[in-house]
Short mmCIF file of C-alpha atoms and ligand atoms in Angstrom, two decimals:
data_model
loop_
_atom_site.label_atom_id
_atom_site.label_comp_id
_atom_site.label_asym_id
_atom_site.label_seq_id
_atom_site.Cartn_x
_atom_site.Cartn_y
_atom_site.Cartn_z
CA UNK A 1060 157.23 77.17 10.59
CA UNK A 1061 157.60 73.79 11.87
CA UNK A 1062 156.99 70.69 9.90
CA UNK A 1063 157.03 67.10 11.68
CA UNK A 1064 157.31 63.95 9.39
CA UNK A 1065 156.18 61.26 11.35
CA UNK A 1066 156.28 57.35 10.95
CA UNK A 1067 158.77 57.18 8.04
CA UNK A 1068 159.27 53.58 7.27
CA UNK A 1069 163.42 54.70 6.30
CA UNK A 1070 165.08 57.67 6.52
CA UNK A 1071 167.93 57.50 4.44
CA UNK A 1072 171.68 58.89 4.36
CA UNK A 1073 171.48 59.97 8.13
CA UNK A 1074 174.64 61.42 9.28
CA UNK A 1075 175.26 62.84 12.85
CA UNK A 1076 178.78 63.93 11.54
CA UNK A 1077 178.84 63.96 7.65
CA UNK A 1078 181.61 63.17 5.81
CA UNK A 1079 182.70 66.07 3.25
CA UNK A 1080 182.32 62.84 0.46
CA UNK A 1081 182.24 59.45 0.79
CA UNK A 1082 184.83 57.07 -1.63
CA UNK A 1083 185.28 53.73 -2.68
CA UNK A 1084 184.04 50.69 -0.59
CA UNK A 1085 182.29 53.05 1.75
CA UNK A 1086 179.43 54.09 -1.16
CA UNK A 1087 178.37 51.06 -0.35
CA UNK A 1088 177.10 52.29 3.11
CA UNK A 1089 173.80 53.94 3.06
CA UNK A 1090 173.45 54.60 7.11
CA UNK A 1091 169.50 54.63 7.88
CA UNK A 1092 167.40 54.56 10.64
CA UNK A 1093 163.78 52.86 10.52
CA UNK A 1094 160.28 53.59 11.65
CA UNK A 1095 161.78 57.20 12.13
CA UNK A 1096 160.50 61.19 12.08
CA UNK A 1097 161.91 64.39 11.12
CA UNK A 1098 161.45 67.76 12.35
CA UNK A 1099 162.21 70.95 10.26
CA UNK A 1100 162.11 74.05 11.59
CA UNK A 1101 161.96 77.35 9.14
CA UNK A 1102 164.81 76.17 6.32
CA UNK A 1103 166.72 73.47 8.23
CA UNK A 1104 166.51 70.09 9.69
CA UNK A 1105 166.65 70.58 13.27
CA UNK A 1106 166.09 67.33 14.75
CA UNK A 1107 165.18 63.54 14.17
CA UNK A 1108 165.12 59.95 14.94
CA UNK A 1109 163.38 57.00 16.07
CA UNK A 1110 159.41 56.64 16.26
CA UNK A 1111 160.11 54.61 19.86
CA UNK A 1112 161.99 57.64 21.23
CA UNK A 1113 159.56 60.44 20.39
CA UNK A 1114 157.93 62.72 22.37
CA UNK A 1115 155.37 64.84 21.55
CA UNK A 1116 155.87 68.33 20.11
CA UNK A 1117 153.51 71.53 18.94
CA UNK A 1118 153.82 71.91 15.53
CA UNK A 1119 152.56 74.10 12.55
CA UNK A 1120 152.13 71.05 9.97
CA UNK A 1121 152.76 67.26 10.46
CA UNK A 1122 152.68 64.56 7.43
CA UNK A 1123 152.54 61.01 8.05
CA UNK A 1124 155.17 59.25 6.20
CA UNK A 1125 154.26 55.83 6.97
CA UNK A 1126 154.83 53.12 4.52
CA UNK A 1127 157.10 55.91 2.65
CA UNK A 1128 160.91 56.72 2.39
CA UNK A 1129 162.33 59.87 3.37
CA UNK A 1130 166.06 60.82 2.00
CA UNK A 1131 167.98 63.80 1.16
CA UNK A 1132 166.77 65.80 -1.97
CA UNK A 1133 169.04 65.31 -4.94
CA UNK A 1134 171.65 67.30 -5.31
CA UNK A 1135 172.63 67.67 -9.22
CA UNK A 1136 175.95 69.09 -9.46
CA UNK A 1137 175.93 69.82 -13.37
CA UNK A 1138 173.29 71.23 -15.32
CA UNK A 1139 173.01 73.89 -18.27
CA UNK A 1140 169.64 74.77 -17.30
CA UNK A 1141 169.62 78.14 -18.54
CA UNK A 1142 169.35 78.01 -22.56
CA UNK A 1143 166.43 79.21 -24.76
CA UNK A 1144 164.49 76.90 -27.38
CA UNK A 1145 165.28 73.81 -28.03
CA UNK A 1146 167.28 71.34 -30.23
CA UNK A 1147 164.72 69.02 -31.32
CA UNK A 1148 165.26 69.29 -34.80
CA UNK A 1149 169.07 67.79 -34.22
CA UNK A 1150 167.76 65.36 -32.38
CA UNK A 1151 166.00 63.79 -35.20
CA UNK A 1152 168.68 64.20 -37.60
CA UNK A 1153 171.00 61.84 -35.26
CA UNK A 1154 168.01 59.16 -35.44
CA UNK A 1155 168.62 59.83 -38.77
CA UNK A 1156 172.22 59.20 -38.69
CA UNK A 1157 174.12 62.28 -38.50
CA UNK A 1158 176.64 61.66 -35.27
CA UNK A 1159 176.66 64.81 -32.59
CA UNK A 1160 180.00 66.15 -33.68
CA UNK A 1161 178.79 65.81 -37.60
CA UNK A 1162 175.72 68.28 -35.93
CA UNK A 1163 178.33 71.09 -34.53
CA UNK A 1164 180.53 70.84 -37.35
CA UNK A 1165 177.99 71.72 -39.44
CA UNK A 1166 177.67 74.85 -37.40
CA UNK A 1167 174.56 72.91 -34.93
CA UNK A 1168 175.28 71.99 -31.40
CA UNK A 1169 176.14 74.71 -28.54
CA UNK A 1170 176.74 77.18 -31.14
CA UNK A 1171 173.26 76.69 -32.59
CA UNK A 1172 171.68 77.36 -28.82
CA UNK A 1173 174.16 79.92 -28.74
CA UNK A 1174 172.38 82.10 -31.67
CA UNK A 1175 169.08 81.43 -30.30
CA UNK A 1176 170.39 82.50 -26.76
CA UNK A 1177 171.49 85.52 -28.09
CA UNK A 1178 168.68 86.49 -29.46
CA UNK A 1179 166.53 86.01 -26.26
CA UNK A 1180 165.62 88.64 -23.94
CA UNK A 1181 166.72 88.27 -20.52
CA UNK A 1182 163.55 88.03 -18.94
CA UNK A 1183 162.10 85.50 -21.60
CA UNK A 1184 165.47 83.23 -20.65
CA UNK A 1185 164.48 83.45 -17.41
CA UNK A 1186 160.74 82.25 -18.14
CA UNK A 1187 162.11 79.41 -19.55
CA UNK A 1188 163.93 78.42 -16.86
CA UNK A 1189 161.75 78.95 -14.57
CA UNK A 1190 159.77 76.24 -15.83
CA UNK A 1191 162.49 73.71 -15.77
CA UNK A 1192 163.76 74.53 -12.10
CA UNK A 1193 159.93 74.32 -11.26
CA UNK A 1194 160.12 70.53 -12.78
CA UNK A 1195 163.70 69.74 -11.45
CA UNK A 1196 162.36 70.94 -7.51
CA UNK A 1197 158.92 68.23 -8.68
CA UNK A 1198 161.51 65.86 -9.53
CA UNK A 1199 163.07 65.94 -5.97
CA UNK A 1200 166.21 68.09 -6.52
CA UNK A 1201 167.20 70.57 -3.67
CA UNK A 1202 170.41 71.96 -5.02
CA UNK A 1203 171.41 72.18 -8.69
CA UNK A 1204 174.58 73.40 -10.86
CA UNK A 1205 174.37 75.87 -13.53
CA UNK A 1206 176.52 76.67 -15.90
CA UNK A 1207 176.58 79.81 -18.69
CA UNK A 1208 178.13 78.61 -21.92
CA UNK A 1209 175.62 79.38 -24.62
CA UNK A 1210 176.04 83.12 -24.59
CA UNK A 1211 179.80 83.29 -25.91
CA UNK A 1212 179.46 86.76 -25.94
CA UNK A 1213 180.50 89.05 -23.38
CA UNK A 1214 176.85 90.53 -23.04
CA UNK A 1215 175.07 86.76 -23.37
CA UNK A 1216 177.13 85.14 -21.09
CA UNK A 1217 176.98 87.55 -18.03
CA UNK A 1218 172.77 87.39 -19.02
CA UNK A 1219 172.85 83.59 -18.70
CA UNK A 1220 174.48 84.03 -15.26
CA UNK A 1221 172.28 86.77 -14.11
CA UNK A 1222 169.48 84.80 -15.00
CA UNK A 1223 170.73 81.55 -12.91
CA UNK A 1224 171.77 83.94 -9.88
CA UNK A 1225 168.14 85.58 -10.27
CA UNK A 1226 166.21 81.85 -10.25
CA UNK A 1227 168.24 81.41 -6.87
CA UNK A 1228 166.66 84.10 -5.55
CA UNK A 1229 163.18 83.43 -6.45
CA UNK A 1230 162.76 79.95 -5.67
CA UNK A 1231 163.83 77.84 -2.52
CA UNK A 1232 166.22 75.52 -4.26
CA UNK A 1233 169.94 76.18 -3.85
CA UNK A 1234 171.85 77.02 -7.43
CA UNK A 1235 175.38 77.59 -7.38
CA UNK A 1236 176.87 78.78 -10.88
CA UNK A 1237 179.58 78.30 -13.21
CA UNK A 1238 180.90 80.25 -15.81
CA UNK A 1239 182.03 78.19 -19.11
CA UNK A 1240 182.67 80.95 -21.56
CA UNK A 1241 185.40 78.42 -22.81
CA UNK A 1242 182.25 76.19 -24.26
CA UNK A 1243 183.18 76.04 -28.21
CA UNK A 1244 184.81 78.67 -30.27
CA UNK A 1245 182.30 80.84 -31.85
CA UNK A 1246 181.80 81.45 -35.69
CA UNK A 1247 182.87 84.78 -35.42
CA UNK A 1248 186.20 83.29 -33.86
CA UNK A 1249 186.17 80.18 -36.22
CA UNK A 1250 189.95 80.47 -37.31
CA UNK A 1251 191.14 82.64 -34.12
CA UNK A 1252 190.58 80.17 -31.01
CA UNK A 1253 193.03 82.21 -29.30
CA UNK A 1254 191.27 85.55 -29.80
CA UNK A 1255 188.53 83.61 -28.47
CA UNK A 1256 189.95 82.43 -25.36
CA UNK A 1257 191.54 85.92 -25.21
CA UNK A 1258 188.24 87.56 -24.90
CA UNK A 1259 187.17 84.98 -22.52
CA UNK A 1260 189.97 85.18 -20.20
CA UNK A 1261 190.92 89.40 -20.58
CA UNK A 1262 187.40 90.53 -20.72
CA UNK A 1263 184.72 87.63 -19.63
CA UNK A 1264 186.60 86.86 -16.52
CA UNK A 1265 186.74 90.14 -14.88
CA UNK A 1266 183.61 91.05 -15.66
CA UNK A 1267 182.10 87.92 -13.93
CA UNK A 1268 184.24 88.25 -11.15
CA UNK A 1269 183.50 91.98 -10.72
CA UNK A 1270 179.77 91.18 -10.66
CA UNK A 1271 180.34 88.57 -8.55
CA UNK A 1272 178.38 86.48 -10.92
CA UNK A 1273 180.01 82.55 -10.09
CA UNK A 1274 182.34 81.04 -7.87
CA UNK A 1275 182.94 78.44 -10.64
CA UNK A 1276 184.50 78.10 -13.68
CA UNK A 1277 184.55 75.62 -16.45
CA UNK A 1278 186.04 74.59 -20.19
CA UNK A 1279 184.82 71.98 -22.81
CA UNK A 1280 188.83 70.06 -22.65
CA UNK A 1281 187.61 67.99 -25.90
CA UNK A 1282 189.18 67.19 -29.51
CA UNK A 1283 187.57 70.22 -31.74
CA UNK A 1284 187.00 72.03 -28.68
CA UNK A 1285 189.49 72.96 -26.05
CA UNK A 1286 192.62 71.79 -25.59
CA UNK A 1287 194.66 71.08 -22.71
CA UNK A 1288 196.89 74.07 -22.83
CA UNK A 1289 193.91 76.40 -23.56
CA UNK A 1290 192.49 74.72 -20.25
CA UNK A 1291 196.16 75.30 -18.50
CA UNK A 1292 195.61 78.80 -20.14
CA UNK A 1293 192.11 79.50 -18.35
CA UNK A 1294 192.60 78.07 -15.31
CA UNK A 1295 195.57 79.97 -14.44
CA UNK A 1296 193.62 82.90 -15.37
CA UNK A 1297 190.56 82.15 -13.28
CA UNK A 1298 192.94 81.35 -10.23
CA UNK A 1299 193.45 85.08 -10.48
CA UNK A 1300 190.09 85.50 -9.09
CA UNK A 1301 189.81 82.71 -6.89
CA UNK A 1302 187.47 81.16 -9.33
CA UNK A 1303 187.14 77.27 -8.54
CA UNK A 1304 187.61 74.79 -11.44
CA UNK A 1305 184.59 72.39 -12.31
CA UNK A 1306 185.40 71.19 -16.07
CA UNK A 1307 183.95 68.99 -19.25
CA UNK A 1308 186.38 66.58 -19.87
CA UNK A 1309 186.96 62.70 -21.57
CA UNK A 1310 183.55 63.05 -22.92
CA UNK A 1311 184.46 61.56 -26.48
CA UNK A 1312 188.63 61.77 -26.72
CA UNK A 1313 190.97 61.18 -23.71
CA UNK A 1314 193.13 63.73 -23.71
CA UNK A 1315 194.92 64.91 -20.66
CA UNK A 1316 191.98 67.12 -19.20
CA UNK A 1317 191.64 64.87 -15.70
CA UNK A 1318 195.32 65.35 -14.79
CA UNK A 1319 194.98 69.32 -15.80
CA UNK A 1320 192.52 69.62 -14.14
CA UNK A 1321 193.53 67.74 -10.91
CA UNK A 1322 196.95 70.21 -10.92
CA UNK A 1323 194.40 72.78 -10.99
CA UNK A 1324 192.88 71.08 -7.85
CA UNK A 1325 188.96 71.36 -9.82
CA UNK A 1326 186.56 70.52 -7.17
CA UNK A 1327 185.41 68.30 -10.38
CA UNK A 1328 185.83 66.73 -13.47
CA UNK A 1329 182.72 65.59 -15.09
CA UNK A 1330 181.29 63.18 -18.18
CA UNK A 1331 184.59 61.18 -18.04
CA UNK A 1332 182.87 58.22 -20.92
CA UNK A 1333 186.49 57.75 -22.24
CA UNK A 1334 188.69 56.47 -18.94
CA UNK A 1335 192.78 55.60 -19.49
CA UNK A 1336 194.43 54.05 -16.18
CA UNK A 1337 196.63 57.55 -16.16
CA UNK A 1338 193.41 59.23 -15.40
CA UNK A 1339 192.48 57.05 -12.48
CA UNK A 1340 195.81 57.66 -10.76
CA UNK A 1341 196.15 61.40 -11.46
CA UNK A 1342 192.70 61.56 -9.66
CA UNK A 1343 193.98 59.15 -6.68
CA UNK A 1344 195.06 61.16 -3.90
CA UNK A 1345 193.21 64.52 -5.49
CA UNK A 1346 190.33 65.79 -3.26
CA UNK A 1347 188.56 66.37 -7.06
CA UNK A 1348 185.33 64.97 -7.42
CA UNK A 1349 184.75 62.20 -10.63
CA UNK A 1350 180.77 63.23 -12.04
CA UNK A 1351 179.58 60.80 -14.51
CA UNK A 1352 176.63 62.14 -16.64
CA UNK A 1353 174.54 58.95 -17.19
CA UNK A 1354 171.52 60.19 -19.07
CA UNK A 1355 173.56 62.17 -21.28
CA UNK A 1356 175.40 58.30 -22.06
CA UNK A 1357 171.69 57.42 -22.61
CA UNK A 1358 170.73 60.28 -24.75
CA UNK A 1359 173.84 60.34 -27.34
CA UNK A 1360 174.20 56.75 -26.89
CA UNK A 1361 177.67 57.01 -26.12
CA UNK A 1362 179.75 54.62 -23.85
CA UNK A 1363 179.04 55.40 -20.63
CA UNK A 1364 181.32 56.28 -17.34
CA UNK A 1365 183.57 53.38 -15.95
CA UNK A 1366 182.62 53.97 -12.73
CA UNK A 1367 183.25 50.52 -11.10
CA UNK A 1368 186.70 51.27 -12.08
CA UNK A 1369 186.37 54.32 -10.27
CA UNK A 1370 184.86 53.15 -7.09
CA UNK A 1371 186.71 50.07 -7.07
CA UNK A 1372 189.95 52.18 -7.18
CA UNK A 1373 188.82 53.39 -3.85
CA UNK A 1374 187.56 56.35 -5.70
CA UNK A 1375 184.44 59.30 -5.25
CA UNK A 1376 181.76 59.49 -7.58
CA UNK A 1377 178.99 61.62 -8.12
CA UNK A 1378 175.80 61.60 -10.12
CA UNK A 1379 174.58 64.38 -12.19
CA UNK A 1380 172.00 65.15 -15.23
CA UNK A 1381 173.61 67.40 -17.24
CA UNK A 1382 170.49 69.02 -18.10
CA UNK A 1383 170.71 70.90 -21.71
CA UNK A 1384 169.40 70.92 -25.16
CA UNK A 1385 171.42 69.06 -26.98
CA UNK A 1386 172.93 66.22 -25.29
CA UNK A 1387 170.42 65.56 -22.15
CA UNK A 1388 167.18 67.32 -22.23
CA UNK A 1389 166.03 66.01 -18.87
CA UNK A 1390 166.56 67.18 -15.85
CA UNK A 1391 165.61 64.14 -14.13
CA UNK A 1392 167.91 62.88 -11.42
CA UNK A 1393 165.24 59.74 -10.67
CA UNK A 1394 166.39 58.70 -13.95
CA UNK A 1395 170.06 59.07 -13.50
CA UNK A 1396 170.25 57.39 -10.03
CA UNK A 1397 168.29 54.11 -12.20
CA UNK A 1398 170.48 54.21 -14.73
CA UNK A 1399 173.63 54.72 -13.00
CA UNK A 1400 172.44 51.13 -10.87
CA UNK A 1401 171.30 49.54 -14.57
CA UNK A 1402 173.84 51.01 -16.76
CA UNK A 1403 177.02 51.71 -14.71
CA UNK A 1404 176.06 48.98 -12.17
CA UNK A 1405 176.48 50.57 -9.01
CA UNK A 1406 174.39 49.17 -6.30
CA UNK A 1407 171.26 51.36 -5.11
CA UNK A 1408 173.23 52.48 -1.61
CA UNK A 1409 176.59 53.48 -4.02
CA UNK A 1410 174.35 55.41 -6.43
CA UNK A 1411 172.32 57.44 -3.62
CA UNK A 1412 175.62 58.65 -1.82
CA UNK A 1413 176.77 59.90 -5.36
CA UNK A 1414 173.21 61.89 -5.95
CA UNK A 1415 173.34 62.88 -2.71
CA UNK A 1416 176.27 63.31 -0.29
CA UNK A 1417 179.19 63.44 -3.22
CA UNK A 1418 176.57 65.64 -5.58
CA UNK A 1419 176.47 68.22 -2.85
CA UNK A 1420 180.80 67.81 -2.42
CA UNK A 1421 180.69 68.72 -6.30
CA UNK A 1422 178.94 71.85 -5.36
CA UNK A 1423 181.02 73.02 -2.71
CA UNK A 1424 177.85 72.35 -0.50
CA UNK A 1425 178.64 69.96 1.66
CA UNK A 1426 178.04 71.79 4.70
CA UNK A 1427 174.32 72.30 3.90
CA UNK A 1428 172.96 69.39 1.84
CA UNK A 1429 173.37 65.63 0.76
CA UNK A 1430 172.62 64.62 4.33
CA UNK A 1431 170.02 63.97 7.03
CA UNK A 1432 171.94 66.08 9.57
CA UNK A 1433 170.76 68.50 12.16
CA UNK A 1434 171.73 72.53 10.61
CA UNK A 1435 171.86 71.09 7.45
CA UNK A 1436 169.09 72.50 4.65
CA UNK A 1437 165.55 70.72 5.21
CA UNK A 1438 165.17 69.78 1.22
CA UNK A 1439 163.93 66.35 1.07
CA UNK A 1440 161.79 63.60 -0.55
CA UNK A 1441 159.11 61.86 0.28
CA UNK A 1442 158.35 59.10 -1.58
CA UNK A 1443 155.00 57.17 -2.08
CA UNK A 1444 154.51 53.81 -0.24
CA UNK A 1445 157.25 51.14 -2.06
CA UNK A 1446 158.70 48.23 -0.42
CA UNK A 1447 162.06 49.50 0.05
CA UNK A 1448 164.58 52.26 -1.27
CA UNK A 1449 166.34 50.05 -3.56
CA UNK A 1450 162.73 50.31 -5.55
CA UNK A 1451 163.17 53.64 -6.85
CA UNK A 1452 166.31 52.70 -9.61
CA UNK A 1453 163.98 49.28 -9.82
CA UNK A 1454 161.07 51.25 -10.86
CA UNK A 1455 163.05 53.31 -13.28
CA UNK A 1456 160.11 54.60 -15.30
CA UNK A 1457 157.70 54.97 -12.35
CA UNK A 1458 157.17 58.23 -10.56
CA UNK A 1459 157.38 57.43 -7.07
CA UNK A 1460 157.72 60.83 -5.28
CA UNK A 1461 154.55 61.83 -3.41
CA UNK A 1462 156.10 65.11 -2.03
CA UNK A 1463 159.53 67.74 -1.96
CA UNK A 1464 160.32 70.19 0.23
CA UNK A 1465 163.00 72.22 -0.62
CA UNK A 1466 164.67 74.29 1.60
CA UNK A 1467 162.04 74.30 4.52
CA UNK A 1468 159.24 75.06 1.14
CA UNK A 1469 156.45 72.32 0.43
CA UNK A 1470 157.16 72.23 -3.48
O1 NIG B 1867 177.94 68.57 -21.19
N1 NIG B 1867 179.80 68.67 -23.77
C1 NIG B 1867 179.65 69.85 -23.64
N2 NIG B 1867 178.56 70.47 -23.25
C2 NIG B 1867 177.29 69.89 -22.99
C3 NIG B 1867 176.41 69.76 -24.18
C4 NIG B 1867 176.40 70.93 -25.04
C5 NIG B 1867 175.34 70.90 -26.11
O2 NIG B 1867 175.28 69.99 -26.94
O3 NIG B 1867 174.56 71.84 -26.12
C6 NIG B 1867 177.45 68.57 -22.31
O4 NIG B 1867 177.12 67.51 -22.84
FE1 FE B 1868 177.73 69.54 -19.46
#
């Protein structure tokens, strides 16, 4: 199947020879090339460039783009798609007051998706999230993140990952998976953390490994959660199986978790509200990505990531949703790329390389997505006329995509 895009007013993030991740002053640098077309053939881009230069070509299906914006599909490095229900009714008690920590003290929070997880059938979880990976593809993302986490059981959390590996295979968007047994301690484990983590690391871990289930793993580092020797603890553990560390950390307490999880070399550390200076320069000469988690900022209204600081320490950043029930039911990576301009101020180039180009670096994907390259994966958006690219954080609360394909698949 070939597809043709013709007449695209921009083409954005176009890369003959993509970086691996783009850092500091260079976000600002959003290379594009104007009154351009595309050409995908079966799953990949296999050619483009400008409308002067073209030359005719048979083709199965050709869209005309003009007046519209073509870019890279969004690549959303952190998500906890997979989880069954809903936690609507805490929401309303924090409009009512109660803080999120007050909500999993009182037993709410990941362990309250956790029950209801548990008591899901496998094929109803995967129902479920179905639907949202049907909405996240709408929503222009190519490639997403997911992470287990709300089993914490042995059984529940190899059925979360066997139901993210599963939606890989049955739709055209890219999921790579994490395993974050370490998520909270369960009730059953309320005064024995270190059985817990035991369990995790003695009987969890192989088992994932064995059924070669992620290539990730992950720990909640957090006061009341995790601390920085049970992450030291895991992560050794997990090296054992050449599992690569992706891990929550400075979400409400600074605690140590960036430089752990820099001597760990984590591909990531991600939420990162809560910034000290000794963070900044453990992560300066790391090759670990920062991932700041705006709508999740937005939904708990918490502070959210420095990331000026971070850029303007010649740093990486990328750009995620967090997608999950209790801290950022949306899935929407329009809404994070707006809000990440509005919010963390980054400029509309700056926040488009960290959805994009550094998302996919987050992922271990860089070879296949965040760029307008020939080989790479032909998952992109096309958006509906607007006057330029910098319209679509403008516009936050505006859907402005006319079409995705994902993976070489009209969505
Ligand atoms: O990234 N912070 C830890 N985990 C999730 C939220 C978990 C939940 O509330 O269900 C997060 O925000
Ligand atoms: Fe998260």
């Amino acid at each position: 199947m070939k597809i043709l895009l013709k007449n695209i007013k921009e083409l954005l993030q176009v890369r003959e020879t993509p970086p691996s991740r783009v850092c500091g002053s260079d976000m600002k640098t959003l290379p594009t090339l104007k009154n351009a077309w595309l050409l995908i053939e079966n799953e990949t881009i296999s050619d483009y460039g400008e409308m002067h230069n073209f030359i005719e070509i048979e083709t199965d299906k050709i869209i005309d783009c003009t007046g519209k914006i073509v870019l890279p599909a969004w690549c959303d490095s952190h998500s906890h798609l997979v989880y069954a229900g809903n936690r609507e009714q805490e929401f309303v008690d924090r409009i009512k007051g109660l803080s999120y920590q007050e909500i999993a003290e009182r037993g709410g929070g990941i362990l309250n998706s956790a029950k209801k997880l548990q008591q899901t059938s496998e094929e109803d979880l995967f129902i479920q999230s179905s639907q949202r990976i049907m909405e996240v593809m709408q929503l222009g993302t190519g490639a997403i993140e997911i992470k287990s986490g709300y089993g914490l059981t042995t059984e529940a959390e190899l059925k979360m990952l066997r139901v993210a590996k599963r939606l890989g295979k049955e739709f055209p968007i890219t999921i790579k998976t994490t395993f974050l047994g370490a998520h909270a301690v369960p009730e059953e484990y309320k005064n024995n953390k270190t059985g817990y983590l035991d369990l995790v690391c003695n009987e969890m871990l192989p088992l994932v490994a064995k059924e070669n289930l992620t290539e990730f793993v992950d720990i909640f580092c957090e006061t009341g959660y995790f601390s920085v020797a049970d992450t030291n603890k895991l992560l050794s553990e997990a090296k054992k199986y050449n599992l690569i560390p992706k891990i929550h950390v400075n979400q409400f307490t600074a605690i140590g978790g960036v430089k752990a999880g820099v001597a760990h070399q984590a591909l990531s550390v991600d939420h990162l509200e809560v910034l000290t200076d000794e963070d900044i320069t453990a992560l300066q000469n790391s090759k670990t990505m920062p991932v700041a988690l705006p709508s999740c900022s937005f939904f708990l209204s918490i502070p959210y990531t420095p990331a000026r600081k971070l850029i303007d320490a010649g740093l990486p950043l990328a750009l995620a949703t967090d997608y999950n029930p209790g801290s950022t039911p949306s899935g929407n990576m329009n809404f994070v790329v707006a809000s990440a301009c509005i919010k963390m101020k980054l400029t509309p180039e700056e926040a488009i390389n960290a959805a994009t180009i550094n998302g996919a670096y987050a992922m271990n994907l860089s070879q296949t997505h965040g760029s307008i390259t020939k080989g790479k994966s032909a998952s992109v958006i096309i958006t509906k006329k607007i006057p330029s690219y910098g319209f679509l954080p403008y516009a936050f609360g505006s859907n402005l995509i006319d079409t995705v394909i994902v993976n070489g698949e009209l969505v």
